[in-house]
Coordinates of C-alpha atoms in Angstrom, one line a residue:
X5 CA 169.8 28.2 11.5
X6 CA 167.3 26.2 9.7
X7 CA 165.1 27.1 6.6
X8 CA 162.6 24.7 5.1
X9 CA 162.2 24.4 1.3
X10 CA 159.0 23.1 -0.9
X11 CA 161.7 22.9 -3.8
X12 CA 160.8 19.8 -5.8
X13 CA 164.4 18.7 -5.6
X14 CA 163.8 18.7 -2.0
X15 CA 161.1 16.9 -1.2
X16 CA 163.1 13.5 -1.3
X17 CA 164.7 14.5 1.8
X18 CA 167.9 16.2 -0.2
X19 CA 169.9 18.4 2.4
X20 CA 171.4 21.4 1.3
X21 CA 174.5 22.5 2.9
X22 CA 176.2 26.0 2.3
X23 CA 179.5 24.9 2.2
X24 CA 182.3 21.7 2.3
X25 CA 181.4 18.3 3.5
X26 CA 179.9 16.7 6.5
X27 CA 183.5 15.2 6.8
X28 CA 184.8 18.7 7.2
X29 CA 182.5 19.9 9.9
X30 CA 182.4 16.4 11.9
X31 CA 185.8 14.5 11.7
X32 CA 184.8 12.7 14.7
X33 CA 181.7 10.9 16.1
X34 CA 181.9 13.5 19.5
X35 CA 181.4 16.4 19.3
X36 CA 181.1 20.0 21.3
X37 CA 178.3 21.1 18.7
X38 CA 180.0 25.0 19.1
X39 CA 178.5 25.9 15.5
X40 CA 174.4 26.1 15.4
X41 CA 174.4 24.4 11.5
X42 CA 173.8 26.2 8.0
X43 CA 171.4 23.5 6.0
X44 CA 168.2 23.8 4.4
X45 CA 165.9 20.2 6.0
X46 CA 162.5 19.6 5.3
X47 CA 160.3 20.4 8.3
X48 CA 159.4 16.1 8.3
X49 CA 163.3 15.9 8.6
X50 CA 162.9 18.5 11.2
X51 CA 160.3 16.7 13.4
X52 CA 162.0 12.8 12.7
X53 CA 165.6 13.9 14.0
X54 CA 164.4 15.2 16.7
X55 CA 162.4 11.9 17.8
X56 CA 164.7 9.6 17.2
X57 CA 167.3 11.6 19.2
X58 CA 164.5 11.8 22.2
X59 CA 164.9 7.6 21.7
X60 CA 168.2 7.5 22.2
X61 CA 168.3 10.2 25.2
X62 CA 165.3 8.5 27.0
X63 CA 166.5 4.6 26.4
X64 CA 170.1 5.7 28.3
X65 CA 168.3 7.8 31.2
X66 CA 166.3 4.9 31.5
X67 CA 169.0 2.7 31.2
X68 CA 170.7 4.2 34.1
X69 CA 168.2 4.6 36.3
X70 CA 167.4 1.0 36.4
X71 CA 169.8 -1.6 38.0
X72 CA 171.2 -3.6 35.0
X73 CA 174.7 -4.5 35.0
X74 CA 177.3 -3.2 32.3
X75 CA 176.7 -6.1 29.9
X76 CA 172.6 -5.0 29.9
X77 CA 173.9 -1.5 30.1
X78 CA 176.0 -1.7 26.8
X79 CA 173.5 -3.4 25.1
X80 CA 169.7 -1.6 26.2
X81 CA 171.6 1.5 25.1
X82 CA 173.9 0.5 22.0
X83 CA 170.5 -1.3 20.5
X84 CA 168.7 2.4 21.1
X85 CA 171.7 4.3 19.6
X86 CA 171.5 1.1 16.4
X87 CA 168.0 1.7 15.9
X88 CA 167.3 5.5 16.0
X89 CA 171.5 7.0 15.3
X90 CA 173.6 4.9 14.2
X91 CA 177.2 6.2 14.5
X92 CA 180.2 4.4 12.6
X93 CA 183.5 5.3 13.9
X94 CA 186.6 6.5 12.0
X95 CA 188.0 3.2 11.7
X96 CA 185.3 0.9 11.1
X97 CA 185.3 -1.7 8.0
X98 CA 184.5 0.2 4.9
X99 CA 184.3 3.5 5.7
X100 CA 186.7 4.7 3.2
X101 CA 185.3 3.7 0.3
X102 CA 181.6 4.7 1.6
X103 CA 182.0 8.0 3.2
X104 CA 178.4 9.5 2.6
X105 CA 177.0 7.0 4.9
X106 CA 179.5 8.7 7.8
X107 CA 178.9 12.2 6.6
X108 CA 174.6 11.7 7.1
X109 CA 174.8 9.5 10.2
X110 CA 176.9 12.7 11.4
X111 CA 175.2 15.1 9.5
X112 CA 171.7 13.8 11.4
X113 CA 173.4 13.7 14.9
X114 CA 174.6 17.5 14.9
X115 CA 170.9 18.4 13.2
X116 CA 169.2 16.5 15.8
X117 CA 171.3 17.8 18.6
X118 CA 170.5 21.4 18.0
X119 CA 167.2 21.1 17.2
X120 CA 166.6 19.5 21.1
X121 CA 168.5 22.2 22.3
X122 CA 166.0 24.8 20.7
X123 CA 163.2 22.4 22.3
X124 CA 164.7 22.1 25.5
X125 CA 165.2 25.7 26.1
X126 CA 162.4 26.9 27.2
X127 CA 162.8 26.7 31.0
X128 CA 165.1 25.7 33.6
X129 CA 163.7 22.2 34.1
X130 CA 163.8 21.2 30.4
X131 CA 167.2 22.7 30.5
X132 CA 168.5 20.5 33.3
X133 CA 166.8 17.5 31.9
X134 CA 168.6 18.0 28.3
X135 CA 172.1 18.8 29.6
X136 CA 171.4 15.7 31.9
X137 CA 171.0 13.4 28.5
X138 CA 173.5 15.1 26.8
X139 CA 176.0 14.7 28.9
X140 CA 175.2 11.0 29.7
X141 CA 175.6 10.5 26.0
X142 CA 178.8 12.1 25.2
X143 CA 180.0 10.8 28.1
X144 CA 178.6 6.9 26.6
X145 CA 180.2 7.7 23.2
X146 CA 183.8 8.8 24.6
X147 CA 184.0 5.8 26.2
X148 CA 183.0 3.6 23.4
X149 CA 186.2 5.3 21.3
X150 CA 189.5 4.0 21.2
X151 CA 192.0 5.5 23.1
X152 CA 193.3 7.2 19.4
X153 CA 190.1 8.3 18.5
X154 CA 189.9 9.7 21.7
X155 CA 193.3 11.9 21.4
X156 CA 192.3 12.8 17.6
X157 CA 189.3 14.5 19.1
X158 CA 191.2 16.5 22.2
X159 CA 193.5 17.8 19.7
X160 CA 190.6 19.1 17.3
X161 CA 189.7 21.2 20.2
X162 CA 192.3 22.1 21.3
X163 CA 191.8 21.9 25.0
X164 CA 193.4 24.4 27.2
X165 CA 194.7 21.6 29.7
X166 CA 198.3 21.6 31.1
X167 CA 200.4 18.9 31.0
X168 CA 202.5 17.8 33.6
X169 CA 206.4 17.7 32.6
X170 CA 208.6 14.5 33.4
X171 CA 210.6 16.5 36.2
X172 CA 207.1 17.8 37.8
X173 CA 206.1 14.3 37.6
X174 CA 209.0 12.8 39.1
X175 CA 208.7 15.2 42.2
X176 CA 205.3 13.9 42.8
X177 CA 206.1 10.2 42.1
X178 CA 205.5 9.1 45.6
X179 CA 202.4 10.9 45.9
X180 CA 201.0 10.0 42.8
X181 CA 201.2 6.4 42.7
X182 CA 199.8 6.7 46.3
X183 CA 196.5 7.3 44.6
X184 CA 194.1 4.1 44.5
X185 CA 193.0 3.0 40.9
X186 CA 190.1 0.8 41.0
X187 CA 190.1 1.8 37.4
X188 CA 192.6 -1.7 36.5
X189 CA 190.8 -5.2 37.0
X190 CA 194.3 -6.4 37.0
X191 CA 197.7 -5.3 38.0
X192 CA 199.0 -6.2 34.2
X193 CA 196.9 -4.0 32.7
X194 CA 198.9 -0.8 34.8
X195 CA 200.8 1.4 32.7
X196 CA 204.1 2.0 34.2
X197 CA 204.8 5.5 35.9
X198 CA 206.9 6.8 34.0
X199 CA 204.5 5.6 30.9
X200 CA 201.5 7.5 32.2
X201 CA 200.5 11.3 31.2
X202 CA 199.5 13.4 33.8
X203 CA 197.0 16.8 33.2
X204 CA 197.1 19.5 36.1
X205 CA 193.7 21.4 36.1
X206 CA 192.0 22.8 38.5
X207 CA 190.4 20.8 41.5
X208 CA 186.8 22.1 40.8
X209 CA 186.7 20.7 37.0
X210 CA 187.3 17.2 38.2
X211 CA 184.9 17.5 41.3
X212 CA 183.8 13.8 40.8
X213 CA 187.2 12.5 40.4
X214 CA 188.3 14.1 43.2
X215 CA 185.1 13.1 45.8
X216 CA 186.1 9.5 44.5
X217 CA 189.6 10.4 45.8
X218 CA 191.0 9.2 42.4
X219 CA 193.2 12.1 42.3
X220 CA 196.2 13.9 43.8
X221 CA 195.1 17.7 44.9
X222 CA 198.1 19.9 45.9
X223 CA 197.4 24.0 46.3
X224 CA 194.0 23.8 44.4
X225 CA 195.3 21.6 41.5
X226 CA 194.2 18.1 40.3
X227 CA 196.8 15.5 39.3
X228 CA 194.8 13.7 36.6
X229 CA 195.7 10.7 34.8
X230 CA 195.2 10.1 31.1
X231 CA 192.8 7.0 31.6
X232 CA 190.6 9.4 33.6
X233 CA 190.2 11.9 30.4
X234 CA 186.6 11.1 30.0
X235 CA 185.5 13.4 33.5
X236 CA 188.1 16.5 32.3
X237 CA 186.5 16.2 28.4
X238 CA 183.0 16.0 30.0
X239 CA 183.6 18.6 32.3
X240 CA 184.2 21.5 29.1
X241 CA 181.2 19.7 27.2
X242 CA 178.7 20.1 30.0
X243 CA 180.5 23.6 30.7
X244 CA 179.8 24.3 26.8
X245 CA 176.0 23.2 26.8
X246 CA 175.4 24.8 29.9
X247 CA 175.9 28.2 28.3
X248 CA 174.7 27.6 25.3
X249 CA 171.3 26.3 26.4
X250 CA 171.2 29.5 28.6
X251 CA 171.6 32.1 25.3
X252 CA 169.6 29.8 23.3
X253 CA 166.7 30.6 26.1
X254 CA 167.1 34.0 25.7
X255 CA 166.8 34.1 22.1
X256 CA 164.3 31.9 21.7
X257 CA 161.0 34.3 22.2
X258 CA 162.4 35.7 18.8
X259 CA 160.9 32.7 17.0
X260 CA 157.4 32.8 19.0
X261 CA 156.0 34.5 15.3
X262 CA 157.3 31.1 13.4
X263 CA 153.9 29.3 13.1
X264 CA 156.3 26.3 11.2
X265 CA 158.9 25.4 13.7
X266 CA 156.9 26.2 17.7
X267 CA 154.2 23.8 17.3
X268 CA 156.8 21.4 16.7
X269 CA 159.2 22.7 19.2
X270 CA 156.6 22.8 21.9
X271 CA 155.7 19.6 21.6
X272 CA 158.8 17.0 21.0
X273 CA 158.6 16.8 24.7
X274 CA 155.6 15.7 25.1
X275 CA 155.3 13.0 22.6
X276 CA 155.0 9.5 23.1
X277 CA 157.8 7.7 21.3
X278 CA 156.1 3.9 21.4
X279 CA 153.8 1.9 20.2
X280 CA 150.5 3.4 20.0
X281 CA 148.4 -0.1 21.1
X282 CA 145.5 0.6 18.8
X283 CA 144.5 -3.2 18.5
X284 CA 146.2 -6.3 20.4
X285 CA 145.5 -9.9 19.5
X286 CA 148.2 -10.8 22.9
X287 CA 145.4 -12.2 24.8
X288 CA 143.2 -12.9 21.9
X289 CA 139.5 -11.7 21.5
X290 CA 138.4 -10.2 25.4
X291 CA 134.9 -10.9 26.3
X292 CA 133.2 -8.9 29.4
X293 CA 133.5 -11.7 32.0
X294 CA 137.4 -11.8 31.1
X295 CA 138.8 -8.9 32.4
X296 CA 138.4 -9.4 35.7
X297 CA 140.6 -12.7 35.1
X298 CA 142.8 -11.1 34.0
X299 CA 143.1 -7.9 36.1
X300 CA 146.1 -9.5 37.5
X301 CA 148.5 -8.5 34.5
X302 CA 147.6 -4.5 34.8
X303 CA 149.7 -1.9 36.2
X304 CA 148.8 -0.5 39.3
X305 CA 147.3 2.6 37.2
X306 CA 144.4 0.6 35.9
X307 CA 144.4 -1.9 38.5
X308 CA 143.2 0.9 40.6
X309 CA 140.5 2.0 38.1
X310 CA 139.2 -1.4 37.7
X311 CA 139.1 -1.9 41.9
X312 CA 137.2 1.4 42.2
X313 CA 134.9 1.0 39.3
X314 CA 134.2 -2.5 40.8
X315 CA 133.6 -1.3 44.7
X316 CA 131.4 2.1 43.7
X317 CA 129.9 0.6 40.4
X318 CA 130.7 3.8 38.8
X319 CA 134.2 5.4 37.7
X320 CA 134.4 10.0 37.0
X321 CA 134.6 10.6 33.1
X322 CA 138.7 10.8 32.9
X323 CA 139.0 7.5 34.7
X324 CA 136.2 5.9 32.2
X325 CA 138.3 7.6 29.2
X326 CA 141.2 6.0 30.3
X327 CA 140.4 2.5 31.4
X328 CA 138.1 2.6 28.5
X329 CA 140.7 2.8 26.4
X330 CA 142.7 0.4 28.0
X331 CA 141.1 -2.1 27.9
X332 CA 140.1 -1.2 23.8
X333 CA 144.1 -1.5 23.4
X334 CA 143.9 -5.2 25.4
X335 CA 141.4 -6.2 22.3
X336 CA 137.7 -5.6 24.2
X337 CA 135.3 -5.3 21.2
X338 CA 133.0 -2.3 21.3
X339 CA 130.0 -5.2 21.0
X340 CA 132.2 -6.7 24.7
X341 CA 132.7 -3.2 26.1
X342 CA 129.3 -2.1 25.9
X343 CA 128.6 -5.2 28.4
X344 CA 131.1 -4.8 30.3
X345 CA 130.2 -1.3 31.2
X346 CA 126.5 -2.0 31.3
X347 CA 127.1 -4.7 33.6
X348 CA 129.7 -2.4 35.8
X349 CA 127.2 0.1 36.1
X350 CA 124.4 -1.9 37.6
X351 CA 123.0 0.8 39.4
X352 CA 121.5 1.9 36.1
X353 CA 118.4 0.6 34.1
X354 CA 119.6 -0.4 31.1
X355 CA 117.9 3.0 29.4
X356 CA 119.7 5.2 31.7
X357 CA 123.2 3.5 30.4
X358 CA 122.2 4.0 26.9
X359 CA 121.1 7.5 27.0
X360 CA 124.1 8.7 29.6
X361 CA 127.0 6.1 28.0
X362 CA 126.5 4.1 25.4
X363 CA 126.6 7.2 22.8
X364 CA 130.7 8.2 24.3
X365 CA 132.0 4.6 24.7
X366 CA 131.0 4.4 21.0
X367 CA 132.7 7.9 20.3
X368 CA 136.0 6.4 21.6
X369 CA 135.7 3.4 19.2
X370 CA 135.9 6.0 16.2
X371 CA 131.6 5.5 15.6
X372 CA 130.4 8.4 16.6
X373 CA 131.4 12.0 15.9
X374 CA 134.5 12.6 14.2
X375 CA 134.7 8.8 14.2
X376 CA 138.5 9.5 15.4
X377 CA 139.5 5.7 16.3
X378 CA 141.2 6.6 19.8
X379 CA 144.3 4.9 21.3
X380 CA 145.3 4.4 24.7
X381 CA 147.0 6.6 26.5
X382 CA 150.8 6.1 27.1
X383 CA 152.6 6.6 30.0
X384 CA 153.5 10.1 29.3
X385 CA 149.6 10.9 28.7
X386 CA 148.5 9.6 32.0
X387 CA 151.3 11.3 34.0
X388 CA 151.0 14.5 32.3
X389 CA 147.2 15.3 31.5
X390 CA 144.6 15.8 33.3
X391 CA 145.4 15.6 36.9
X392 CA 143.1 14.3 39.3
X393 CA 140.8 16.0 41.5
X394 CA 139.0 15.6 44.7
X395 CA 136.7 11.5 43.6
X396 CA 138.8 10.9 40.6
X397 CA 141.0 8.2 40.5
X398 CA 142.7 8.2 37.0
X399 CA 146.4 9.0 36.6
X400 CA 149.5 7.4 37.4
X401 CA 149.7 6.0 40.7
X402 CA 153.3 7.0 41.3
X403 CA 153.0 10.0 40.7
X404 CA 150.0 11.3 42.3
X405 CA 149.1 9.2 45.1
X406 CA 150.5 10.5 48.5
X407 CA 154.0 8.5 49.9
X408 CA 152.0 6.8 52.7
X409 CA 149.0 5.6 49.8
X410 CA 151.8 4.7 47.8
X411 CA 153.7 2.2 50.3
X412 CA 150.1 1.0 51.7
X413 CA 149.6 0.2 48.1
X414 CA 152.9 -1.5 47.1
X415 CA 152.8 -3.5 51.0
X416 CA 149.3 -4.9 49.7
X417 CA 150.8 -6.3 46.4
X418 CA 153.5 -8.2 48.8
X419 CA 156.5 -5.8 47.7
X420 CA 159.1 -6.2 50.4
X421 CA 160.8 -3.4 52.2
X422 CA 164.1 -3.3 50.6
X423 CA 162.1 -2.8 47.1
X424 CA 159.3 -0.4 48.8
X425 CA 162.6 2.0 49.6
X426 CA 164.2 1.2 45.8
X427 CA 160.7 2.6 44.3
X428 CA 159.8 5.2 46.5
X429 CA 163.4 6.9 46.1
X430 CA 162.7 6.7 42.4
X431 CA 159.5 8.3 43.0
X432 CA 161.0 11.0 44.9
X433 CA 163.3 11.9 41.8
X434 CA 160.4 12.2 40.0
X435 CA 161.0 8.5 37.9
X436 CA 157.8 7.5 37.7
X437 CA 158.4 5.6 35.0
X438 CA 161.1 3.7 36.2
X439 CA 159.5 3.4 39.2
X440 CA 156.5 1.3 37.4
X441 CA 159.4 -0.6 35.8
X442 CA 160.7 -1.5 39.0
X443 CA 157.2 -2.6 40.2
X444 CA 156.9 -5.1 37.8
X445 CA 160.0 -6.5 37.9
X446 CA 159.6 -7.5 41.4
X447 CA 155.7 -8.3 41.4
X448 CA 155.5 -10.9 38.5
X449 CA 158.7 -12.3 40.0
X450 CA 157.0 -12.9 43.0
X451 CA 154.1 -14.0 41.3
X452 CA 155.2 -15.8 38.5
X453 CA 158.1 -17.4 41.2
X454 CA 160.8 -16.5 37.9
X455 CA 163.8 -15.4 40.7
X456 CA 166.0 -15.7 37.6
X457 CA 164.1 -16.8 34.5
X458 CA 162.9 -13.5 33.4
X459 CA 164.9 -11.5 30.4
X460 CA 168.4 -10.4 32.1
X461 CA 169.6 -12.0 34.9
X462 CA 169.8 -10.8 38.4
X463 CA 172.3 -7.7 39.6
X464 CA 175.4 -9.6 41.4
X465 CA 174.3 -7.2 44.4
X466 CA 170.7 -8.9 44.9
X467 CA 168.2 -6.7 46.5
X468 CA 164.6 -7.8 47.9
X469 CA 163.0 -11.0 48.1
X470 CA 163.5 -12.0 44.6
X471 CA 166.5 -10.1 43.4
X472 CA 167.1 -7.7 40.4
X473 CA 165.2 -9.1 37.7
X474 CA 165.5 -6.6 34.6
X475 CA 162.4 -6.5 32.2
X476 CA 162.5 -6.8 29.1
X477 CA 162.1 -3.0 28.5
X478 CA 161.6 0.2 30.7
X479 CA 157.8 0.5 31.1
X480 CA 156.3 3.4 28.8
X481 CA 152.2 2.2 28.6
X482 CA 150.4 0.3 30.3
X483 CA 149.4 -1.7 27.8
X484 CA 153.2 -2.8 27.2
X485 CA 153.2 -3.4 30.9
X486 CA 150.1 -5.8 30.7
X487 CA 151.3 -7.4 27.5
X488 CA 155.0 -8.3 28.8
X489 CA 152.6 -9.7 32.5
X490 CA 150.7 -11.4 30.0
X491 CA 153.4 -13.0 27.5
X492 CA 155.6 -14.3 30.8
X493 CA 152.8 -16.1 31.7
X494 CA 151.9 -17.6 28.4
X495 CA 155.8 -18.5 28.2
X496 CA 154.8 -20.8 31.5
X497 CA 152.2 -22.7 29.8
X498 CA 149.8 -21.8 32.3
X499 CA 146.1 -20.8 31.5
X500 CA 146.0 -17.3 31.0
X501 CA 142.5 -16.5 30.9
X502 CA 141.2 -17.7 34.0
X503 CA 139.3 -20.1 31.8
X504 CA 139.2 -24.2 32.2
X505 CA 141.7 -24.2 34.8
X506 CA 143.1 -22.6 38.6
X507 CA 142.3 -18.9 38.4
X508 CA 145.6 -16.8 38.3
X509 CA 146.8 -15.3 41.9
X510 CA 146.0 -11.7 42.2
X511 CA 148.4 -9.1 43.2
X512 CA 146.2 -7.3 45.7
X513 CA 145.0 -8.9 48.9
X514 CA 141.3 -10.1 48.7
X515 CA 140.0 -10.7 45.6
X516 CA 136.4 -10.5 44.1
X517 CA 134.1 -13.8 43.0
X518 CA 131.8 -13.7 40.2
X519 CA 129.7 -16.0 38.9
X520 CA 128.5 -15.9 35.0
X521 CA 125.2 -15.7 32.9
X522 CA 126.1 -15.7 29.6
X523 CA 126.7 -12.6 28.5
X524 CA 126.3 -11.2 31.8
X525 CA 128.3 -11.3 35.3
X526 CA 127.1 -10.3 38.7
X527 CA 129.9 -9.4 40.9
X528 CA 130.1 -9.7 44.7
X529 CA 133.5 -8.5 45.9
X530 CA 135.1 -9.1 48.9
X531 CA 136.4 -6.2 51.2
X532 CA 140.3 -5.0 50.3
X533 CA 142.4 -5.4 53.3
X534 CA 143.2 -1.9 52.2
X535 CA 141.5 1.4 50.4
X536 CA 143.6 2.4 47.4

């Protein structure tokens, strides 16, 4: 399907294609994707089409996970789809007289697609995940058609659907226009009865339609409507991709021997597709004695590091790799971290922290060993790697601390009920992501009192104390999360450092007090209202 070349007149990122145009192979911006693709791509090409399609898939899932309404729906995923696969329609200003762009932003889409299906093979979870996107994204695009790009592409594929003759029609008038149609804001908008094209398929290809009882069903067949087109169309394209992605599986142990394409195959899944945090100037230069300031802006995940390594004066090496880092991406010097550790670990002589510590925190900085200047870990990282065992308590919160730690937890940081439940069932379909999302939006709306001031406005439906409040974007580090905390404070014009003026409110019940000596802080903490 693909082939890589080291041709010099392919190193510019020239495509080769066996035969005809991109306009003959994608007329339209949807697309079934029946026909794996015959081009010669540079393995970069390879790699890049296949992350910027994983932006687009992950921004929509995200997208609807979270409660925004449809204007911050259309937007937080359009803006993904502008960014990372741009798709101009048929009709769009230009297009005749500039064609090549259309035939490479199609060209890249069907690439892209198939590529993330060879990915997204390998088991039944990655399988379910991909047809999930997929399918979210078609359906997205058909709806974003007009109604004659829409017909143009049914009649390309030639759809085995049949259509319901005037007399059959007439004979179920009554029962037909019995059907509720929420679909129509507006009784004008209503096409006529005799204006309106009917499909009869059968009852278990419209499944949704029919739960929603937006359908007629007589002896096994649905009675569906042209304006409900996008559930029949999506019904063959998930039908389609279901079977492919299942001979796709089977074939691919064939390719185990290609030392080129696996590495990268194995891995699109895995990679973090943000920011990589290596230095922040958000809250300017840290010293030592400001972090526990500013403590309040974490996510839970190093919130929880920072509370344990401040109760036992000692954190298990995968927690000190990963608030380590952390707090590097937050802008802690090495010069500031070395304190702060010193001082964390104050059961130590200072000898004993120099000989067991100083020589890794310094690795991590990129000064010792292979002087590899580390970055903090995403979301994704912390999740995935490394799970922890029996005294460790690095990883992500949501996902590995038990239901009941997890509500004692979010009841401490004065989350309400109604938002306990919204996060926990987001946890229990495995969201942690978006369940971190949801965690901030309602904590620094609650703590910053912005009921409607953050980005977005709140969901018509309210929900919990404060409402819907969208962030800005879906949470994907936690260093994103602490610099979005961090900016909507600064916005306030508070003090944001815990310096000359009030001392920010924590999130957690109880705080600690410290007093400073210099370089140095001794810290006396009082006792949490609750273990995490």
């Amino acid at each position: 399907m693909y082939t890589s070349s080291s041709k010099k007149g392919n190193q510019k990122g020239q495509k080769e294609q066996v035969s005809g145009t991109a306009a003959d192979h994608y007329p339209c911006r949807l697309n079934f994707y029946d026909t794996p693709p015959r081009l010669k791509i540079s393995l970069e090409q390879f790699e890049q089409y296949a992350l910027d399609r994983m932006q687009v898939l992950s921004a929509l899932l995200a997208a609807q996970t979270r409660r925004l309404n449809a204007e911050q729906f259309h937007n937080t995923v359009n803006e993904a789809i502008r960014k990372y696969m741009p798709m101009t329609s048929n009709g769009a200003p230009g297009v005749s007289t500039n064609t090549q762009k259309l035939d490479l932003e199609r060209e890249k889409d069907y690439i892209s697609h198939f590529i993330l299906r060879l990915a997204y093979s390998r088991s039944e979870e990655l399988r379910s995940w991909f047809l999930r996107a997929e399918c979210a994204l078609f359906k997205f695009r058909f709806g974003e058609e007009t109604q004659r790009e829409q017909i143009f592409f049914m009649e390309n594929q030639k759809l085995n659907w049949k259509k319901v003759s005037d007399a059959d029609k007439e004979n179920l008038r009554d029962k037909l226009e019995s059907v509720p149609h929420k679909y129509y804001k507006d009784k004008k908008e209503k096409k006529e009865f005799q204006d309106e094209t009917y499909f009869e398929v059968d009852f278990e290809r419209v499944t949704e339609l029919v739960g929603r009882r937006q359908v007629y069903v007589q002896g096994g067949k649905a009675y569906v409507p042209m304006r409900d087109q996008v559930d029949l169309v999506l019904d063959e394209f998930k039908e389609k991709l279901a079977r492919a992605l299942e001979i796709t599986g089977l074939a691919l142990p064939r390719m185990d021997e290609d030392d080129r394409l696996m590495p990268v195959l194995n891995n699109i899944n895995k990679q973090y597709l943000g920011r990589e945090f290596t230095t922040s100037a958000i809250a300017g230069e840290i010293q030592a004695q400001d972090v526990d300031s500013l403590k309040v802006h974490m996510p839970l995940c190093m919130e929880n590091l920072h509370d344990e390594l401040r109760r036992n004066k000692h954190l298990k090496h995968w927690g000190r790799i990963q608030y380590g880092l952390f707090l590097k991406g937050i802008g802690l010097s090495l010069e500031q971290a070395l304190i702060f550790w010193q001082i964390a670990f104050e059961k130590l002589t200072p000898d004993q922290f120099t000989k067991q510590y100083a020589y890794n925190i310094r690795h991590s900085y990129g000064l010792e060993g292979k002087r590899t200047d580390y970055t903090p870990h995403s979301c994704r990282q912390v999740i995935q790697n490394n799970p922890p065992g029996p005294g460790d308590h690095h990883g992500c919160p949501f996902r590995y601390f038990s239901a009941q730690n997890l509500r004692a937890t979010l009841v401490a940081h004065n989350v309400d009920e109604f938002d306990i439940l919204d996060i926990t069932g987001l946890v229990q379909n495995k969201h942690y992501q978006i369940a971190c999302t949801r965690y901030f939006e309602v904590t620094r709306a609650r703590m910053f009192n912005m009921k409607d001031k953050l980005k977005g406005v709140i969901d018509e439906n309210g929900g919990g104390v404060f409402g819907n409040v969208a962030s800005l974007e879906s949470i994907e580090h936690p260093n994103q999360f602490f610099e979005q905390s961090f900016m909507i404070r600064k916005a306030q014009g508070e003090n944001t450092d815990g310096q000359n003026g009030e001392e920010l409110e924590p999130t957690v019940k109880g705080q600690y007090h410290y007093r400073r000596a210099g370089l140095q802080i001794a810290s006396n903490s009082v006792q949490h209202d609750m273990e995490m």
